[in-house]
Amino acid sequence: MKINNNKLFTLDKFIEDSLYNKKYGYYMKKNPFGKKGDFITSPDISILFSEMIAIWIISFWEKLNCPKKFNLIELGAGNGEMMRILVATFNKFPKFQNSCKINILEKSDLLQGIQKKNIRGKKIKWLNSLNELNDLPCIFIANEFFDALPIKQFIQKEKKWFERHVDFVNKKKLKYLDLPFDMKKFEKKIKFNISHKQKFVEYSPLATRYLKNILSKVKLNGGGILVIDYGYSDKKMKNTLQAVSGHKYRDVLNSFRNADITYNLNFYLINKIIGKLGSFFSIITTQKIFLTNLGIMERAEILSKNKPFSKKIEIYSRIKRLIDKNEMGQLFKVMCITNHKNKFKLGF
Ligand SMILES: C[S@@+](CC[C@H](N)C(=O)[O-])C[C@H]1O[C@@H](n2cnc3c(N)ncnc32)[C@H](O)[C@@H]1O
């Protein structure tokens, strides 16, 4: 996108460019993960996180009656750390491993390169589009994928709807501008009433497109998706847009192309969208309940046996970060969506 003085962009176009501009976008030019980067995600906090996901995937495959071939697809694989541990865990389950075709969908060429280095020597297909997937059952995994997709914001003022824009007064001065918006026409176009009983709406057209595509594959060939993300389930939506760099919250507009811009998923809305897409089974819980039910504490006990005290403390303090309700345990939610008849509930 070309930026000139007085140019106006809808919020989703602004986020799309800020994060994914081919040359200058945040995710296209730097590796943001880890202590020295801008933020840390669960796979980098503890390998036990990815091991629990591996157990969940293998159990789901069993619930699908152990198909001889199926697709595993990680959406937005970051630095590849989760896939590295998944692959290492699958090595211990040869029958499963022989059945599993591993795919990654990753938008950033730079991160694809980092993933290829991190998961060296393993048979993995990097997809350009989900349409490249063949007609096999599919298990999709999305950890902090949907919160990295651009959103639109709509604001109601005196019973009228406005869409939030970003006004580039000049390259250094950016400000929000809310412009009148024909919500009825938009809702007719997307065939979905997003503004019902709301004063503020956050909506990602791209996330809806992904869900539609993914669930049409699940409907056709079986399987499901596991979504792990920041989020809340209240009916009422709120403004959750935020920018993060150097492990600190930043001003969104001052961070153009230099910080991660995210939002909290509204799982109530996602459930409504799923309802419009067909007859699916969806279930949701917190990250704390999910990881605990899958046995993260028992695994930690095994791992820390015969380890020095300092190592034991490290293992458990990392787990605390993942499951404590004041850290990631409560704010992070886990959602599983499968075909209506499947009803796989492990971890929930
Ligand atoms: C917040 S990071 C999460 C990375 C990783 N899942 C983790 O937990 O560490 C979001 C990831 O999604 C990727 N991504 C964002 N939009 C995408 C899209 N439309 N298609 C594919 N990948 C995308 C980003 O490049 C990045 O790898």
Tab-separated table of C-alpha atoms and ligand atoms in Angstrom:
chain	number	residue	atom	x	y	z
A	1	MET	CA	0.000	0.000	0.000
A	2	LYS	CA	1.292	3.435	-0.900
A	3	ILE	CA	1.251	5.894	1.921
A	4	ASN	CA	0.669	9.530	1.070
A	5	ASN	CA	-0.374	12.461	3.194
A	6	ASN	CA	-4.080	12.461	4.013
A	7	LYS	CA	-4.538	8.871	2.889
A	8	LEU	CA	-7.240	6.913	4.642
A	9	PHE	CA	-7.351	3.163	5.273
A	10	THR	CA	-9.913	0.962	6.948
A	11	LEU	CA	-8.463	-0.578	10.120
A	12	ASP	CA	-8.102	-4.058	8.571
A	13	LYS	CA	-6.185	-2.640	5.572
A	14	PHE	CA	-3.941	-0.724	7.998
A	15	ILE	CA	-3.210	-3.889	10.044
A	16	GLU	CA	-2.675	-5.980	6.899
A	17	ASP	CA	-0.039	-3.540	5.672
A	18	SER	CA	1.548	-2.974	9.066
A	19	LEU	CA	2.063	-6.706	9.660
A	20	TYR	CA	2.297	-8.214	6.180
A	21	ASN	CA	3.479	-5.592	3.679
A	22	LYS	CA	5.763	-7.695	1.453
A	23	LYS	CA	8.807	-5.506	2.093
A	24	TYR	CA	8.194	-3.533	5.281
A	25	GLY	CA	5.574	-5.591	7.162
A	26	TYR	CA	6.414	-6.497	10.760
A	27	TYR	CA	6.205	-10.287	10.243
A	28	MET	CA	7.992	-10.086	6.898
A	29	LYS	CA	11.186	-8.445	8.120
A	30	LYS	CA	11.897	-9.738	11.618
A	31	ASN	CA	11.755	-12.775	13.862
A	32	PRO	CA	9.631	-11.465	16.736
A	33	PHE	CA	9.695	-14.551	18.962
A	34	GLY	CA	11.515	-15.213	22.224
A	35	LYS	CA	13.168	-13.383	25.104
A	36	LYS	CA	15.268	-11.213	22.833
A	37	GLY	CA	12.361	-10.570	20.485
A	38	ASP	CA	9.045	-8.842	21.072
A	39	PHE	CA	6.885	-11.527	22.643
A	40	ILE	CA	6.920	-15.165	23.658
A	41	THR	CA	4.340	-17.794	22.744
A	42	SER	CA	3.484	-21.067	24.500
A	43	PRO	CA	5.699	-23.394	22.385
A	44	ASP	CA	8.724	-21.285	23.383
A	45	ILE	CA	7.765	-21.266	27.058
A	46	SER	CA	7.792	-25.046	27.496
A	47	ILE	CA	8.135	-28.076	25.220
A	48	LEU	CA	5.422	-29.666	27.359
A	49	PHE	CA	2.873	-27.403	25.677
A	50	SER	CA	3.636	-28.899	22.250
A	51	GLU	CA	3.835	-32.414	23.707
A	52	MET	CA	0.262	-32.016	25.025
A	53	ILE	CA	-0.867	-30.861	21.566
A	54	ALA	CA	0.878	-33.941	20.076
A	55	ILE	CA	-1.047	-36.228	22.444
A	56	TRP	CA	-4.288	-34.454	21.543
A	57	ILE	CA	-3.612	-34.858	17.790
A	58	ILE	CA	-2.792	-38.587	18.097
A	59	SER	CA	-5.934	-39.181	20.187
A	60	PHE	CA	-8.070	-37.269	17.684
A	61	TRP	CA	-6.636	-39.410	14.871
A	62	GLU	CA	-7.663	-42.494	16.890
A	63	LYS	CA	-11.148	-41.034	17.329
A	64	LEU	CA	-11.294	-40.664	13.519
A	65	ASN	CA	-10.663	-44.454	13.383
A	66	CYS	CA	-6.956	-44.132	12.592
A	67	PRO	CA	-7.249	-43.156	8.881
A	68	LYS	CA	-4.375	-44.639	6.842
A	69	LYS	CA	-3.597	-41.190	5.460
A	70	PHE	CA	-4.616	-37.791	6.785
A	71	ASN	CA	-3.419	-34.172	6.693
A	72	LEU	CA	-2.093	-32.333	9.707
A	73	ILE	CA	-1.972	-28.597	9.023
A	74	GLU	CA	-0.395	-26.002	11.276
A	75	LEU	CA	-1.707	-22.515	10.538
A	76	GLY	CA	0.898	-19.767	11.090
A	77	ALA	CA	3.833	-21.738	12.482
A	78	GLY	CA	5.956	-18.838	13.806
A	79	ASN	CA	9.525	-20.019	14.410
A	80	GLY	CA	8.518	-23.684	13.925
A	81	GLU	CA	9.085	-24.634	17.551
A	82	MET	CA	5.736	-26.342	18.039
A	83	MET	CA	6.116	-28.388	14.840
A	84	ARG	CA	9.661	-29.380	15.874
A	85	ILE	CA	8.337	-30.946	19.092
A	86	LEU	CA	5.256	-32.441	17.378
A	87	VAL	CA	7.503	-34.231	14.883
A	88	ALA	CA	9.845	-35.468	17.664
A	89	THR	CA	6.854	-36.805	19.636
A	90	PHE	CA	5.271	-38.464	16.576
A	91	ASN	CA	8.540	-40.399	16.067
A	92	LYS	CA	7.535	-42.487	19.086
A	93	PHE	CA	4.251	-43.510	17.407
A	94	PRO	CA	5.253	-45.176	14.091
A	95	LYS	CA	1.750	-46.202	12.947
A	96	PHE	CA	0.501	-42.666	13.475
A	97	GLN	CA	3.607	-41.166	11.904
A	98	ASN	CA	3.215	-43.242	8.731
A	99	SER	CA	-0.332	-41.981	8.326
A	100	CYS	CA	0.379	-38.319	8.921
A	101	LYS	CA	1.058	-35.879	6.065
A	102	ILE	CA	2.412	-32.721	7.655
A	103	ASN	CA	1.625	-29.297	6.178
A	104	ILE	CA	2.330	-25.733	7.250
A	105	LEU	CA	0.540	-22.628	6.019
A	106	GLU	CA	2.819	-19.646	6.626
A	107	LYS	CA	2.520	-16.210	5.065
A	108	SER	CA	5.943	-14.817	5.946
A	109	ASP	CA	8.837	-15.972	3.726
A	110	LEU	CA	11.269	-14.984	6.460
A	111	LEU	CA	9.477	-17.168	9.046
A	112	GLN	CA	9.159	-20.012	6.519
A	113	GLY	CA	12.962	-19.934	6.248
A	114	ILE	CA	13.334	-20.062	10.046
A	115	GLN	CA	10.813	-22.927	10.239
A	116	LYS	CA	12.709	-24.909	7.569
A	117	LYS	CA	15.945	-24.557	9.548
A	118	ASN	CA	14.308	-25.438	12.868
A	119	ILE	CA	12.526	-28.565	11.556
A	120	ARG	CA	15.335	-29.630	9.237
A	121	GLY	CA	15.215	-33.011	7.487
A	122	LYS	CA	11.551	-33.696	8.127
A	123	LYS	CA	9.000	-34.330	5.379
A	124	ILE	CA	6.840	-31.249	5.566
A	125	LYS	CA	4.913	-29.469	2.837
A	126	TRP	CA	4.690	-25.677	2.990
A	127	LEU	CA	1.385	-24.671	1.416
A	128	ASN	CA	0.670	-21.479	-0.476
A	129	SER	CA	-3.033	-21.989	-0.009
A	130	LEU	CA	-5.360	-24.421	1.779
A	131	ASN	CA	-6.766	-25.296	-1.654
A	132	GLU	CA	-3.592	-27.341	-2.266
A	133	LEU	CA	-4.782	-29.890	0.311
A	134	ASN	CA	-5.959	-33.201	-1.111
A	135	ASP	CA	-9.199	-34.908	-0.132
A	136	LEU	CA	-8.085	-36.547	3.110
A	137	PRO	CA	-9.302	-36.051	6.669
A	138	CYS	CA	-7.710	-32.872	8.026
A	139	ILE	CA	-6.599	-31.894	11.527
A	140	PHE	CA	-5.877	-28.156	11.707
A	141	ILE	CA	-3.902	-26.602	14.576
A	142	ALA	CA	-3.954	-22.840	15.110
A	143	ASN	CA	-1.990	-21.457	18.051
A	144	GLU	CA	-2.190	-17.642	18.058
A	145	PHE	CA	-3.041	-17.675	14.355
A	146	PHE	CA	-6.457	-16.022	14.323
A	147	ASP	CA	-5.347	-13.173	16.604
A	148	ALA	CA	-2.723	-12.277	13.981
A	149	LEU	CA	-5.347	-11.688	11.265
A	150	PRO	CA	-6.541	-8.151	10.429
A	151	ILE	CA	-9.832	-6.961	11.930
A	152	LYS	CA	-12.377	-4.272	11.202
A	153	GLN	CA	-13.885	-2.191	13.996
A	154	PHE	CA	-17.363	-0.657	13.976
A	155	ILE	CA	-18.607	1.826	16.530
A	156	GLN	CA	-22.181	2.851	17.267
A	157	LYS	CA	-22.716	6.528	18.114
A	158	GLU	CA	-26.223	7.893	18.626
A	159	LYS	CA	-27.718	4.783	17.020
A	160	LYS	CA	-25.641	5.213	13.854
A	161	TRP	CA	-22.798	2.913	12.796
A	162	PHE	CA	-19.287	4.121	11.940
A	163	GLU	CA	-16.274	2.219	10.632
A	164	ARG	CA	-12.857	2.940	12.138
A	165	HIS	CA	-10.211	4.169	9.713
A	166	VAL	CA	-6.596	5.241	10.092
A	167	ASP	CA	-5.803	8.641	8.668
A	168	PHE	CA	-2.179	9.192	7.609
A	169	VAL	CA	-2.111	12.950	8.160
A	170	ASN	CA	1.532	12.519	7.219
A	171	LYS	CA	4.030	9.644	7.592
A	172	LYS	CA	4.694	10.544	11.245
A	173	LYS	CA	1.216	11.588	12.273
A	174	LEU	CA	-1.510	8.960	12.236
A	175	LYS	CA	-4.959	9.276	13.773
A	176	TYR	CA	-8.193	7.300	13.968
A	177	LEU	CA	-11.156	8.526	12.002
A	178	ASP	CA	-14.627	7.002	12.312
A	179	LEU	CA	-16.685	7.336	9.143
A	180	PRO	CA	-20.412	6.623	8.642
A	181	PHE	CA	-21.002	3.019	7.664
A	182	ASP	CA	-23.925	1.187	6.089
A	183	MET	CA	-24.093	-1.763	8.498
A	184	LYS	CA	-27.309	-3.179	6.978
A	185	LYS	CA	-25.747	-3.389	3.522
A	186	PHE	CA	-22.582	-4.986	4.957
A	187	GLU	CA	-24.570	-7.543	6.944
A	188	LYS	CA	-26.537	-8.430	3.820
A	189	LYS	CA	-23.267	-8.950	1.960
A	190	ILE	CA	-21.704	-11.191	4.608
A	191	LYS	CA	-25.101	-12.861	5.257
A	192	PHE	CA	-24.573	-12.449	8.952
A	193	ASN	CA	-25.929	-10.087	11.573
A	194	ILE	CA	-22.818	-9.003	13.500
A	195	SER	CA	-24.239	-5.822	15.059
A	196	HIS	CA	-27.206	-7.382	16.909
A	197	LYS	CA	-27.302	-5.969	20.488
A	198	GLN	CA	-23.801	-4.476	20.089
A	199	LYS	CA	-22.394	-0.987	20.504
A	200	PHE	CA	-18.919	-1.952	19.345
A	201	VAL	CA	-17.991	-4.666	16.858
A	202	GLU	CA	-14.680	-6.334	16.042
A	203	TYR	CA	-14.888	-8.539	12.983
A	204	SER	CA	-12.264	-10.191	10.813
A	205	PRO	CA	-13.479	-10.924	7.271
A	206	LEU	CA	-10.273	-12.912	6.686
A	207	ALA	CA	-10.822	-15.097	9.790
A	208	THR	CA	-14.347	-15.842	8.557
A	209	ARG	CA	-12.983	-16.795	5.124
A	210	TYR	CA	-10.459	-19.163	6.748
A	211	LEU	CA	-13.125	-20.745	8.975
A	212	LYS	CA	-15.391	-21.225	5.957
A	213	ASN	CA	-12.628	-22.885	3.935
A	214	ILE	CA	-11.417	-25.075	6.821
A	215	LEU	CA	-14.871	-26.213	7.858
A	216	SER	CA	-15.893	-27.030	4.286
A	217	LYS	CA	-12.917	-29.431	4.214
A	218	VAL	CA	-13.864	-30.877	7.594
A	219	LYS	CA	-17.449	-31.365	6.400
A	220	LEU	CA	-16.299	-33.111	3.216
A	221	ASN	CA	-13.430	-35.289	4.439
A	222	GLY	CA	-13.710	-35.385	8.258
A	223	GLY	CA	-11.369	-34.034	10.905
A	224	GLY	CA	-11.467	-30.764	12.811
A	225	ILE	CA	-9.633	-27.734	14.080
A	226	LEU	CA	-8.033	-26.854	17.400
A	227	VAL	CA	-7.868	-23.097	18.022
A	228	ILE	CA	-5.776	-21.727	20.897
A	229	ASP	CA	-5.884	-17.994	21.365
A	230	TYR	CA	-6.402	-14.981	23.594
A	231	GLY	CA	-10.107	-14.497	23.887
A	232	TYR	CA	-13.380	-14.105	25.743
A	233	SER	CA	-16.868	-15.548	25.390
A	234	ASP	CA	-19.077	-12.589	26.433
A	235	LYS	CA	-21.959	-11.773	24.104
A	236	LYS	CA	-21.019	-8.117	24.191
A	237	MET	CA	-17.974	-7.193	22.137
A	238	LYS	CA	-15.400	-4.656	23.196
A	239	ASN	CA	-12.323	-2.897	21.850
A	240	THR	CA	-9.426	-5.335	22.340
A	241	LEU	CA	-6.954	-4.057	19.755
A	242	GLN	CA	-3.393	-3.940	21.049
A	243	ALA	CA	0.200	-3.606	19.909
A	244	VAL	CA	3.188	-5.327	21.514
A	245	SER	CA	6.926	-4.957	21.035
A	246	GLY	CA	9.876	-5.518	23.354
A	247	HIS	CA	7.475	-7.432	25.675
A	248	LYS	CA	5.514	-4.222	26.346
A	249	TYR	CA	2.170	-2.823	25.196
A	250	ARG	CA	2.537	0.028	22.685
A	251	ASP	CA	0.335	2.568	21.027
A	252	VAL	CA	-1.119	0.919	17.900
A	253	LEU	CA	-0.728	3.947	15.645
A	254	ASN	CA	2.822	4.736	16.798
A	255	SER	CA	3.826	1.138	16.104
A	256	PHE	CA	3.066	1.073	12.383
A	257	ARG	CA	5.136	-1.808	10.877
A	258	ASN	CA	7.235	-2.094	14.071
A	259	ALA	CA	5.112	-4.055	16.532
A	260	ASP	CA	2.742	-6.994	16.580
A	261	ILE	CA	-0.884	-5.876	16.365
A	262	THR	CA	-3.396	-8.325	17.826
A	263	TYR	CA	-6.840	-8.556	19.358
A	264	ASN	CA	-8.768	-10.905	21.624
A	265	LEU	CA	-11.015	-13.352	19.802
A	266	ASN	CA	-14.682	-13.260	20.694
A	267	PHE	CA	-15.552	-16.946	20.901
A	268	TYR	CA	-19.281	-16.199	21.170
A	269	LEU	CA	-19.102	-14.578	17.720
A	270	ILE	CA	-16.985	-17.434	16.358
A	271	ASN	CA	-19.619	-19.908	17.542
A	272	LYS	CA	-22.296	-17.895	15.778
A	273	ILE	CA	-20.230	-17.864	12.574
A	274	ILE	CA	-19.720	-21.644	12.823
A	275	GLY	CA	-23.483	-22.056	13.255
A	276	LYS	CA	-23.998	-20.252	9.928
A	277	LEU	CA	-21.476	-22.501	8.178
A	278	GLY	CA	-23.210	-25.804	8.840
A	279	SER	CA	-23.807	-28.437	11.435
A	280	PHE	CA	-20.635	-28.630	13.530
A	281	PHE	CA	-19.785	-29.574	17.087
A	282	SER	CA	-17.750	-26.992	18.990
A	283	ILE	CA	-16.436	-27.022	22.514
A	284	ILE	CA	-14.398	-24.481	24.446
A	285	THR	CA	-12.382	-24.325	27.645
A	286	THR	CA	-9.446	-22.459	29.163
A	287	GLN	CA	-5.814	-23.287	28.429
A	288	LYS	CA	-5.411	-24.257	32.107
A	289	ILE	CA	-8.155	-26.895	31.965
A	290	PHE	CA	-7.061	-28.176	28.557
A	291	LEU	CA	-3.390	-28.685	29.462
A	292	THR	CA	-4.205	-30.055	32.907
A	293	ASN	CA	-6.724	-32.557	31.509
A	294	LEU	CA	-4.160	-33.722	28.976
A	295	GLY	CA	-1.741	-34.474	31.812
A	296	ILE	CA	0.833	-31.663	31.733
A	297	MET	CA	1.512	-32.023	35.484
A	298	GLU	CA	2.026	-35.790	35.255
A	299	ARG	CA	4.401	-35.303	32.313
A	300	ALA	CA	6.310	-32.659	34.290
A	301	GLU	CA	6.692	-35.098	37.171
A	302	ILE	CA	8.212	-37.709	34.850
A	303	LEU	CA	10.507	-35.150	33.203
A	304	SER	CA	11.739	-33.684	36.466
A	305	LYS	CA	12.526	-37.050	38.110
A	306	ASN	CA	16.233	-37.288	39.010
A	307	LYS	CA	16.776	-33.704	37.836
A	308	PRO	CA	18.572	-31.179	40.080
A	309	PHE	CA	16.331	-28.945	42.174
A	310	SER	CA	17.030	-25.867	40.017
A	311	LYS	CA	15.894	-27.719	36.863
A	312	LYS	CA	12.733	-28.916	38.632
A	313	ILE	CA	11.911	-25.321	39.560
A	314	GLU	CA	12.430	-24.217	35.993
A	315	ILE	CA	10.119	-26.904	34.575
A	316	TYR	CA	7.329	-26.033	37.009
A	317	SER	CA	7.690	-22.250	36.741
A	318	ARG	CA	7.332	-22.543	32.959
A	319	ILE	CA	4.188	-24.627	33.392
A	320	LYS	CA	2.873	-22.043	35.839
A	321	ARG	CA	3.145	-19.404	33.114
A	322	LEU	CA	1.052	-21.575	30.818
A	323	ILE	CA	-1.698	-22.539	33.252
A	324	ASP	CA	-1.850	-19.972	36.072
A	325	LYS	CA	-5.106	-18.041	35.924
A	326	ASN	CA	-3.230	-14.753	36.319
A	327	GLU	CA	-0.946	-15.582	33.404
A	328	MET	CA	-1.957	-17.540	30.283
A	329	GLY	CA	-4.224	-20.126	31.946
A	330	GLN	CA	-7.436	-18.115	31.920
A	331	LEU	CA	-7.094	-15.509	29.148
A	332	PHE	CA	-6.096	-18.164	26.630
A	333	LYS	CA	-8.966	-20.306	25.440
A	334	VAL	CA	-8.938	-23.572	23.537
A	335	MET	CA	-11.693	-24.380	21.065
A	336	CYS	CA	-12.223	-27.573	19.111
A	337	ILE	CA	-14.569	-27.747	16.137
A	338	THR	CA	-15.434	-31.077	14.506
A	339	ASN	CA	-18.195	-32.586	12.411
A	340	HIS	CA	-21.477	-32.771	14.268
A	341	LYS	CA	-21.296	-36.541	14.804
A	342	ASN	CA	-17.643	-36.677	15.897
A	343	LYS	CA	-17.887	-34.893	19.269
A	344	PHE	CA	-14.249	-35.394	20.275
A	345	LYS	CA	-13.866	-33.960	23.775
A	346	LEU	CA	-10.420	-34.913	25.057
A	347	GLY	CA	-8.956	-32.052	27.100
A	348	PHE	CA	-12.290	-30.245	27.552
B	1	LIG	C1	1.390	-14.720	16.578
B	1	LIG	S1	2.237	-15.701	15.428
B	1	LIG	C2	2.026	-17.302	16.156
B	1	LIG	C3	3.091	-18.280	15.743
B	1	LIG	C4	3.040	-19.688	16.342
B	1	LIG	N1	1.801	-20.370	16.058
B	1	LIG	C5	3.319	-19.680	17.826
B	1	LIG	O1	2.417	-19.992	18.604
B	1	LIG	O2	4.447	-19.346	18.201
B	1	LIG	C6	1.210	-15.714	14.002
B	1	LIG	C7	1.738	-16.540	12.844
B	1	LIG	O3	0.749	-16.603	11.809
B	1	LIG	C8	1.353	-16.258	10.561
B	1	LIG	N2	0.284	-15.723	9.689
B	1	LIG	C9	-0.428	-14.609	9.853
B	1	LIG	N3	-1.344	-14.454	8.868
B	1	LIG	C10	-1.239	-15.530	8.083
B	1	LIG	C11	-1.939	-15.986	6.926
B	1	LIG	N4	-2.917	-15.277	6.389
B	1	LIG	N5	-1.556	-17.153	6.377
B	1	LIG	C12	-0.561	-17.889	6.925
B	1	LIG	N6	0.141	-17.513	8.014
B	1	LIG	C13	-0.188	-16.356	8.597
B	1	LIG	C14	2.433	-15.268	10.973
B	1	LIG	O4	3.375	-15.022	9.973
B	1	LIG	C15	2.995	-15.987	12.199
B	1	LIG	O5	3.835	-17.060	11.851
